[in-house]
C-alpha cells in the first residue's frame, strides 16, 4: 500500500498531454495499485496518473460499484448531455457545474493487457470523462459553466 502525493492545479504535469502506455510492466501495475490506494485514501471517485505526477494514460475509477483500472482509455461512444457539480482532488475546495455526456462507453486495457469496455452514466460516466480529460491536460475548471467556492 502506498499513498502518493496528489499534484495540485498550477503544476505543469496537469496541463500536459499524457503519453500512451506501451508496455504494462511491474512498474505500471504497481502504479495502478498505488493510484487506487491514493484515490481511496482521499475519498475520490477517480484518479488519473498525471495527478500523481506521472504523465501516462492511466486512470482508476470507483463510483461505489468496484475498482475500474483503465490503461490508454478512449471514449468510443456517447449519448446525450447533462450538467452536474464536479470537484477534483487536484483542486481542493472548488466545485463547478460541468456539462458532460450523459452516458459514455470507454475502451481501454486492463492490467493484464486485455481490451475491455466500460459503459457508465451518472457518477461513473462523469468520472470516466473527468479522468480522461486529465490525460489531455484538461481540468474541470476549464469546462465549468460556473464555479463555487463554499466556505
Ligand atoms: Co480531477
mmCIF file of C-alpha atoms and ligand atoms in Angstrom:
data_model
loop_
_atom_site.group_PDB
_atom_site.id
_atom_site.type_symbol
_atom_site.label_atom_id
_atom_site.label_comp_id
_atom_site.label_asym_id
_atom_site.label_seq_id
_atom_site.Cartn_x
_atom_site.Cartn_y
_atom_site.Cartn_z
ATOM 1 C CA UNK A 1 0.000 0.000 0.000
ATOM 2 C CA UNK A 2 1.328 3.339 -0.986
ATOM 3 C CA UNK A 3 -0.483 6.634 -0.934
ATOM 4 C CA UNK A 4 1.060 9.035 -3.419
ATOM 5 C CA UNK A 5 1.259 12.809 -3.306
ATOM 6 C CA UNK A 6 -1.544 14.476 -5.254
ATOM 7 C CA UNK A 7 -0.403 17.234 -7.585
ATOM 8 C CA UNK A 8 -2.372 20.444 -7.417
ATOM 9 C CA UNK A 9 -3.618 22.793 -10.122
ATOM 10 C CA UNK A 10 -0.804 25.043 -11.277
ATOM 11 C CA UNK A 11 1.668 22.172 -11.626
ATOM 12 C CA UNK A 12 2.838 21.616 -15.184
ATOM 13 C CA UNK A 13 2.132 17.860 -15.251
ATOM 14 C CA UNK A 14 -1.605 18.589 -15.008
ATOM 15 C CA UNK A 15 -1.540 20.602 -18.229
ATOM 16 C CA UNK A 16 0.399 18.094 -20.324
ATOM 17 C CA UNK A 17 -0.810 15.617 -22.920
ATOM 18 C CA UNK A 18 -0.075 12.275 -21.240
ATOM 19 C CA UNK A 19 1.685 9.541 -23.228
ATOM 20 C CA UNK A 20 0.197 6.114 -24.026
ATOM 21 C CA UNK A 21 1.435 3.130 -22.042
ATOM 22 C CA UNK A 22 3.325 0.853 -24.415
ATOM 23 C CA UNK A 23 4.207 -1.998 -22.088
ATOM 24 C CA UNK A 24 2.271 -2.995 -18.973
ATOM 25 C CA UNK A 25 5.174 -3.995 -16.768
ATOM 26 C CA UNK A 26 5.548 -4.338 -12.992
ATOM 27 C CA UNK A 27 6.081 -0.617 -12.613
ATOM 28 C CA UNK A 28 2.757 0.136 -14.330
ATOM 29 C CA UNK A 29 0.940 -2.475 -12.215
ATOM 30 C CA UNK A 30 2.431 -1.001 -9.038
ATOM 31 C CA UNK A 31 1.373 2.459 -10.194
ATOM 32 C CA UNK A 32 -2.218 1.232 -10.749
ATOM 33 C CA UNK A 33 -2.309 -0.189 -7.214
ATOM 34 C CA UNK A 34 -0.809 2.947 -5.690
ATOM 35 C CA UNK A 35 -3.268 5.138 -7.622
ATOM 36 C CA UNK A 36 -6.189 3.129 -6.219
ATOM 37 C CA UNK A 37 -4.744 3.386 -2.687
ATOM 38 C CA UNK A 38 -4.409 7.141 -3.159
ATOM 39 C CA UNK A 39 -7.945 7.546 -4.548
ATOM 40 C CA UNK A 40 -9.445 5.639 -1.607
ATOM 41 C CA UNK A 41 -7.290 7.458 0.954
ATOM 42 C CA UNK A 42 -8.628 10.817 -0.234
ATOM 43 C CA UNK A 43 -12.212 9.609 -0.882
ATOM 44 C CA UNK A 44 -12.019 10.328 -4.595
ATOM 45 C CA UNK A 45 -14.286 8.789 -7.226
ATOM 46 C CA UNK A 46 -11.444 8.681 -9.732
ATOM 47 C CA UNK A 47 -7.792 9.495 -10.231
ATOM 48 C CA UNK A 48 -5.609 9.985 -13.296
ATOM 49 C CA UNK A 49 -1.861 9.306 -13.416
ATOM 50 C CA UNK A 50 -0.913 12.971 -14.053
ATOM 51 C CA UNK A 51 -2.492 13.745 -10.667
ATOM 52 C CA UNK A 52 0.276 11.720 -9.039
ATOM 53 C CA UNK A 53 2.924 13.298 -11.260
ATOM 54 C CA UNK A 54 3.079 10.589 -13.938
ATOM 55 C CA UNK A 55 2.304 11.745 -17.476
ATOM 56 C CA UNK A 56 0.899 8.430 -18.736
ATOM 57 C CA UNK A 57 -2.589 7.487 -19.966
ATOM 58 C CA UNK A 58 -3.831 5.588 -16.904
ATOM 59 C CA UNK A 59 -6.974 6.146 -14.823
ATOM 60 C CA UNK A 60 -8.694 4.460 -11.892
ATOM 61 C CA UNK A 61 -12.365 4.969 -11.037
ATOM 62 C CA UNK A 62 -14.658 3.651 -8.313
ATOM 63 C CA UNK A 63 -18.184 5.038 -8.053
ATOM 64 C CA UNK A 64 -19.024 2.580 -5.271
ATOM 65 C CA UNK A 65 -19.515 -0.404 -7.565
ATOM 66 C CA UNK A 66 -15.890 -1.554 -7.502
ATOM 67 C CA UNK A 67 -12.496 -0.544 -8.808
ATOM 68 C CA UNK A 68 -12.040 0.033 -12.537
ATOM 69 C CA UNK A 69 -8.499 0.279 -13.868
ATOM 70 C CA UNK A 70 -8.051 1.550 -17.424
ATOM 71 C CA UNK A 71 -4.879 1.923 -19.439
ATOM 72 C CA UNK A 72 -4.962 4.051 -22.611
ATOM 73 C CA UNK A 73 -8.699 4.746 -22.234
ATOM 74 C CA UNK A 74 -10.636 6.158 -25.196
ATOM 75 C CA UNK A 75 -14.284 7.231 -25.370
ATOM 76 C CA UNK A 76 -15.735 5.167 -28.212
ATOM 77 C CA UNK A 77 -19.425 6.041 -27.814
ATOM 78 C CA UNK A 78 -21.506 8.713 -26.087
ATOM 79 C CA UNK A 79 -25.131 9.688 -25.631
ATOM 80 C CA UNK A 80 -26.894 12.846 -24.511
ATOM 81 C CA UNK A 81 -25.583 15.579 -22.272
ATOM 82 C CA UNK A 82 -26.243 16.637 -18.710
ATOM 83 C CA UNK A 83 -24.855 19.182 -16.281
ATOM 84 C CA UNK A 84 -23.867 18.415 -12.683
ATOM 85 C CA UNK A 85 -21.459 19.530 -9.976
ATOM 86 C CA UNK A 86 -17.853 18.333 -10.020
ATOM 87 C CA UNK A 87 -14.807 18.647 -7.849
ATOM 88 C CA UNK A 88 -11.246 17.376 -8.172
ATOM 89 C CA UNK A 89 -8.618 16.168 -5.699
ATOM 90 C CA UNK A 90 -6.143 18.428 -7.520
ATOM 91 C CA UNK A 91 -8.333 21.496 -6.926
ATOM 92 C CA UNK A 92 -9.449 21.218 -3.299
ATOM 93 C CA UNK A 93 -12.362 23.329 -2.105
ATOM 94 C CA UNK A 94 -13.545 24.313 -5.585
ATOM 95 C CA UNK A 95 -16.656 22.988 -7.300
ATOM 96 C CA UNK A 96 -18.233 23.724 -10.639
ATOM 97 C CA UNK A 97 -21.143 22.930 -12.896
ATOM 98 C CA UNK A 98 -19.877 20.919 -15.848
ATOM 99 C CA UNK A 99 -21.730 19.651 -18.911
ATOM 100 C CA UNK A 100 -20.772 16.097 -19.890
ATOM 101 C CA UNK A 101 -22.144 13.283 -21.990
ATOM 102 C CA UNK A 102 -24.929 11.502 -20.090
ATOM 103 C CA UNK A 103 -23.539 8.090 -20.967
ATOM 104 C CA UNK A 104 -20.152 7.077 -22.328
ATOM 105 C CA UNK A 105 -18.561 3.841 -23.417
ATOM 106 C CA UNK A 106 -14.824 3.752 -22.807
ATOM 107 C CA UNK A 107 -12.421 1.238 -24.252
ATOM 108 C CA UNK A 108 -9.012 0.536 -22.778
ATOM 109 C CA UNK A 109 -6.728 -2.154 -21.443
ATOM 110 C CA UNK A 110 -6.877 -3.763 -18.037
ATOM 111 C CA UNK A 111 -3.718 -4.579 -16.078
ATOM 112 C CA UNK A 112 -3.414 -7.888 -17.923
ATOM 113 C CA UNK A 113 -3.335 -6.126 -21.269
ATOM 114 C CA UNK A 114 -6.818 -7.354 -22.195
ATOM 115 C CA UNK A 115 -9.054 -4.942 -24.086
ATOM 116 C CA UNK A 116 -12.110 -4.029 -22.004
ATOM 117 C CA UNK A 117 -15.124 -1.766 -22.426
ATOM 118 C CA UNK A 118 -16.861 0.124 -19.633
ATOM 119 C CA UNK A 119 -20.188 1.875 -20.130
ATOM 120 C CA UNK A 120 -21.217 4.375 -17.486
ATOM 121 C CA UNK A 121 -23.772 7.065 -16.844
ATOM 122 C CA UNK A 122 -24.381 9.415 -13.915
ATOM 123 C CA UNK A 123 -21.438 9.396 -11.484
ATOM 124 C CA UNK A 124 -19.483 6.664 -13.269
ATOM 125 C CA UNK A 125 -19.886 8.236 -16.705
ATOM 126 C CA UNK A 126 -18.942 11.640 -15.352
ATOM 127 C CA UNK A 127 -15.882 10.300 -13.537
ATOM 128 C CA UNK A 128 -14.657 8.496 -16.661
ATOM 129 C CA UNK A 129 -14.903 11.715 -18.698
ATOM 130 C CA UNK A 130 -13.309 13.825 -15.946
ATOM 131 C CA UNK A 131 -10.352 11.431 -15.594
ATOM 132 C CA UNK A 132 -9.812 11.084 -19.347
ATOM 133 C CA UNK A 133 -9.760 14.885 -19.530
ATOM 134 C CA UNK A 134 -6.817 14.822 -17.098
ATOM 135 C CA UNK A 135 -4.885 12.749 -19.659
ATOM 136 C CA UNK A 136 -5.302 15.611 -22.128
ATOM 137 C CA UNK A 137 -4.276 18.335 -19.699
ATOM 138 C CA UNK A 138 -7.866 19.477 -19.166
ATOM 139 C CA UNK A 139 -9.224 20.310 -15.695
ATOM 140 C CA UNK A 140 -12.917 20.575 -14.841
ATOM 141 C CA UNK A 141 -12.474 24.296 -14.196
ATOM 142 C CA UNK A 142 -11.545 24.610 -17.891
ATOM 143 C CA UNK A 143 -15.013 23.306 -18.792
ATOM 144 C CA UNK A 144 -17.141 24.610 -15.905
ATOM 145 C CA UNK A 145 -20.075 26.918 -16.657
ATOM 146 C CA UNK A 146 -19.861 28.291 -13.132
ATOM 147 C CA UNK A 147 -17.508 27.876 -10.170
ATOM 148 C CA UNK A 148 -18.363 27.859 -6.492
ATOM 149 C CA UNK A 149 -16.031 28.048 -3.520
ATOM 150 C CA UNK A 150 -18.092 27.074 -0.464
ATOM 151 C CA UNK A 151 -16.819 28.383 2.843
HETATM 152 CO CO1 LIG B 1 -9.742 15.606 -11.265
#
